[in-house]
Coordinates of C-alpha atoms and ligand atoms in Angstrom, one line a residue:
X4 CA 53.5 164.9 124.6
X5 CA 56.0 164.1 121.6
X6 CA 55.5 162.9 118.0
X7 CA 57.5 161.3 116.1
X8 CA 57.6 159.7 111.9
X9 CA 59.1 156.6 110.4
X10 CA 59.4 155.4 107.2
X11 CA 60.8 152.3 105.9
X12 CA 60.8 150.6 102.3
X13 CA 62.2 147.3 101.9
X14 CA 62.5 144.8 98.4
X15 CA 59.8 142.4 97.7
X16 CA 61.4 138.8 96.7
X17 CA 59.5 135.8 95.1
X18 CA 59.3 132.8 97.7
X19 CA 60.2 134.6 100.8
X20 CA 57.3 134.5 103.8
X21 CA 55.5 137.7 104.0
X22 CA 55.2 139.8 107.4
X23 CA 53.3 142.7 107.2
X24 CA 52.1 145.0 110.0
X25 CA 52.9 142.0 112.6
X26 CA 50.8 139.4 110.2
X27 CA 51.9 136.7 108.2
X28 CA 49.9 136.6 105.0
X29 CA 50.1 134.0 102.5
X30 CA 51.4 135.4 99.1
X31 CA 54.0 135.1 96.4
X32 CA 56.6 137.4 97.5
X33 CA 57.8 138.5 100.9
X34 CA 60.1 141.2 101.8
X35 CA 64.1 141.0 102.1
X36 CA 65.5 142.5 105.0
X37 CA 68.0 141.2 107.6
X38 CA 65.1 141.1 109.9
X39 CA 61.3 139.7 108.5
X40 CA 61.5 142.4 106.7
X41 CA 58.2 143.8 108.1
X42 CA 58.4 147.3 106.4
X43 CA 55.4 148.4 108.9
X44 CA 56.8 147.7 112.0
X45 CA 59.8 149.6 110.7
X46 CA 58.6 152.4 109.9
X47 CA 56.6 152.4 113.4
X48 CA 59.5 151.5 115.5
X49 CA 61.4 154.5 114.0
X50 CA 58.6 157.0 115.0
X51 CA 58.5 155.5 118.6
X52 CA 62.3 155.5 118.9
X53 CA 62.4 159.4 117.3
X54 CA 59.1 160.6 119.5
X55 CA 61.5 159.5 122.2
X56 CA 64.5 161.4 121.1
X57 CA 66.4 156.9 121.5
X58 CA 67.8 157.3 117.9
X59 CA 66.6 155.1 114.9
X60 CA 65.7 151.2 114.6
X61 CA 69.9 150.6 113.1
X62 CA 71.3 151.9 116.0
X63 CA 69.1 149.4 118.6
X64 CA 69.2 146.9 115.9
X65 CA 72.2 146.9 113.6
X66 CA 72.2 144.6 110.6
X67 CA 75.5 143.7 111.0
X68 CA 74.4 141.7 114.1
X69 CA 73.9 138.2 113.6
X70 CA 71.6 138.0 116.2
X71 CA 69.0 140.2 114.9
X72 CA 68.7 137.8 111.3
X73 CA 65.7 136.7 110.6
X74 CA 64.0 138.3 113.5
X75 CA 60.4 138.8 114.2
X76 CA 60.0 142.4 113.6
X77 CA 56.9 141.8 116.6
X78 CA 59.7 141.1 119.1
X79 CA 61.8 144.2 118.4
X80 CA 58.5 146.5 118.5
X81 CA 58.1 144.7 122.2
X82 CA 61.4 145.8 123.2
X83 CA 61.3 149.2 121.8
X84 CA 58.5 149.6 124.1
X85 CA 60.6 148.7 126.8
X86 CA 62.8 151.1 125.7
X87 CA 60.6 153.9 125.1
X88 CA 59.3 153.4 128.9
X89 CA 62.4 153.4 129.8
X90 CA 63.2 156.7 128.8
X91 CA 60.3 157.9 130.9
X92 CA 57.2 157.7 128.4
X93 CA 53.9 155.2 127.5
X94 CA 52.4 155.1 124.0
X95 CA 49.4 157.3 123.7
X96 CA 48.7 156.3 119.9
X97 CA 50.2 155.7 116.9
X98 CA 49.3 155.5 112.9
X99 CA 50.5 153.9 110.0
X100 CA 50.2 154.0 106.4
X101 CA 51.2 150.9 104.1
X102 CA 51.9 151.5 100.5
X103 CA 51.0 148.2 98.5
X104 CA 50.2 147.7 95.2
X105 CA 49.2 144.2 95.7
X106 CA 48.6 141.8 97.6
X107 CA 45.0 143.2 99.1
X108 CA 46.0 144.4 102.7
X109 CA 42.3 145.2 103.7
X110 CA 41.5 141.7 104.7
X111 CA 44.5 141.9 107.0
X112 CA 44.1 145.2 108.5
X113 CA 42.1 144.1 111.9
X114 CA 44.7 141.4 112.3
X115 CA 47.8 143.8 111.9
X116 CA 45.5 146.6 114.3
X117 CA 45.2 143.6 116.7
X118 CA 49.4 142.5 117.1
X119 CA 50.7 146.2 116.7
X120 CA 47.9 147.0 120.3
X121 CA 48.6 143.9 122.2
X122 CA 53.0 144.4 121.5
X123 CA 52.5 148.0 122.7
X124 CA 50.0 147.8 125.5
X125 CA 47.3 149.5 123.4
X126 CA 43.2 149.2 122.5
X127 CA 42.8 148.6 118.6
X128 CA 41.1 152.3 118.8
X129 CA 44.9 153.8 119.7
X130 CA 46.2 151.9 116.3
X131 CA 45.4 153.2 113.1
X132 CA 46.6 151.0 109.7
X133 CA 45.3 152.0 107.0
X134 CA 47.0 150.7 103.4
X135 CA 47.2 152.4 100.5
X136 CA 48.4 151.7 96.7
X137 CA 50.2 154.3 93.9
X138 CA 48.1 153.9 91.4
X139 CA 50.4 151.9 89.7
X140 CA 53.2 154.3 89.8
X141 CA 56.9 153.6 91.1
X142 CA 57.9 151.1 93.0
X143 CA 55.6 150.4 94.7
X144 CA 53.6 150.5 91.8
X145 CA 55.4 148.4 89.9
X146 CA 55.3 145.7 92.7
X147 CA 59.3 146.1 93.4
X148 CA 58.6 146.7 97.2
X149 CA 56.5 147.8 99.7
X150 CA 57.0 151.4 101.7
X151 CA 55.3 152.3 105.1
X152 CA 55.3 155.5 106.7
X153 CA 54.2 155.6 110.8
X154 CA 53.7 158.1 113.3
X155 CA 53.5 157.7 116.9
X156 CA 52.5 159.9 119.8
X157 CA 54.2 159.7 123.5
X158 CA 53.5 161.0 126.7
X159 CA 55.0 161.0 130.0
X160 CA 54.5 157.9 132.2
Ligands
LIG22 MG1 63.5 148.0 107.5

């Protein structure tokens, strides 16, 4: 089997749509990003793509393409799964921690659970969200951004 970790922190903006873990939920600010923004899917796509030894989410998805703006971070997710099998190997499992101040995520959490298993092939009992907030501190805290770190866990197909 191979593991692998993402992270990914991205701004949060007043008026943009928010994405989060695959889910669009209705609030203020959304997150910048070249892509949705979706700082969860990030982070995730990153520990699938480093579990598989296929390099990080800006080499398969540079910024600088045109192509990728505004994308729904769902879609890449479904293609890194290509690309994971690809390389030989099926998702066994994978778990993700949001890092939110605010909005509430809970309320979310089954919905974002439910689009991360059906884009990688998975039961909601191989996907683990759970969100988190700093107590205030940094900024996260301060409601500048939300982070997200993921792990995933391969195994050979
Ligand atoms: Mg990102």
């Amino acid at each position: 089997m191979r593991v692998g970790i993402g992270f990914d922190a991205h701004r949060l903006v007043a008026g943009l749509p928010l994405a989060l873990g695959g889910v669009a939920i209705p609030w203020e600010k959304g997150l910048a990003g070249h892509s949705d923004g979706d700082v969860a899917l990030h982070a995730l796509i990153d520990a699938l793509l480093g579990a598989a030894g296929l390099g990080d989410i800006g080499e398969h998805f540079p910024p600088t393409e045109e192509r990728f703006r505004g994308i729904a971070s769902r879609q890449l997710l479904r293609e890194v799964r290509t690309r994971v099998a690809a390389a030989g190997f099926r998702v066994e499992q994978v778990d993700l921690v949001i890092i939110a101040e605010q909005p509430r995520l809970a309320p979310y959490r089954a919905a974002m659970r439910a689009a991360i298993a059906e884009d990688l092939g998975l039961t909601v009992e191989q996907v683990g969200v759970k969100a988190t907030t700093t107590d205030g501190l940094g900024f996260t805290g301060r409601g500048e951004g939300i982070a997200a770190h993921a792990v995933a866990l391969i195994v050979p197909r």
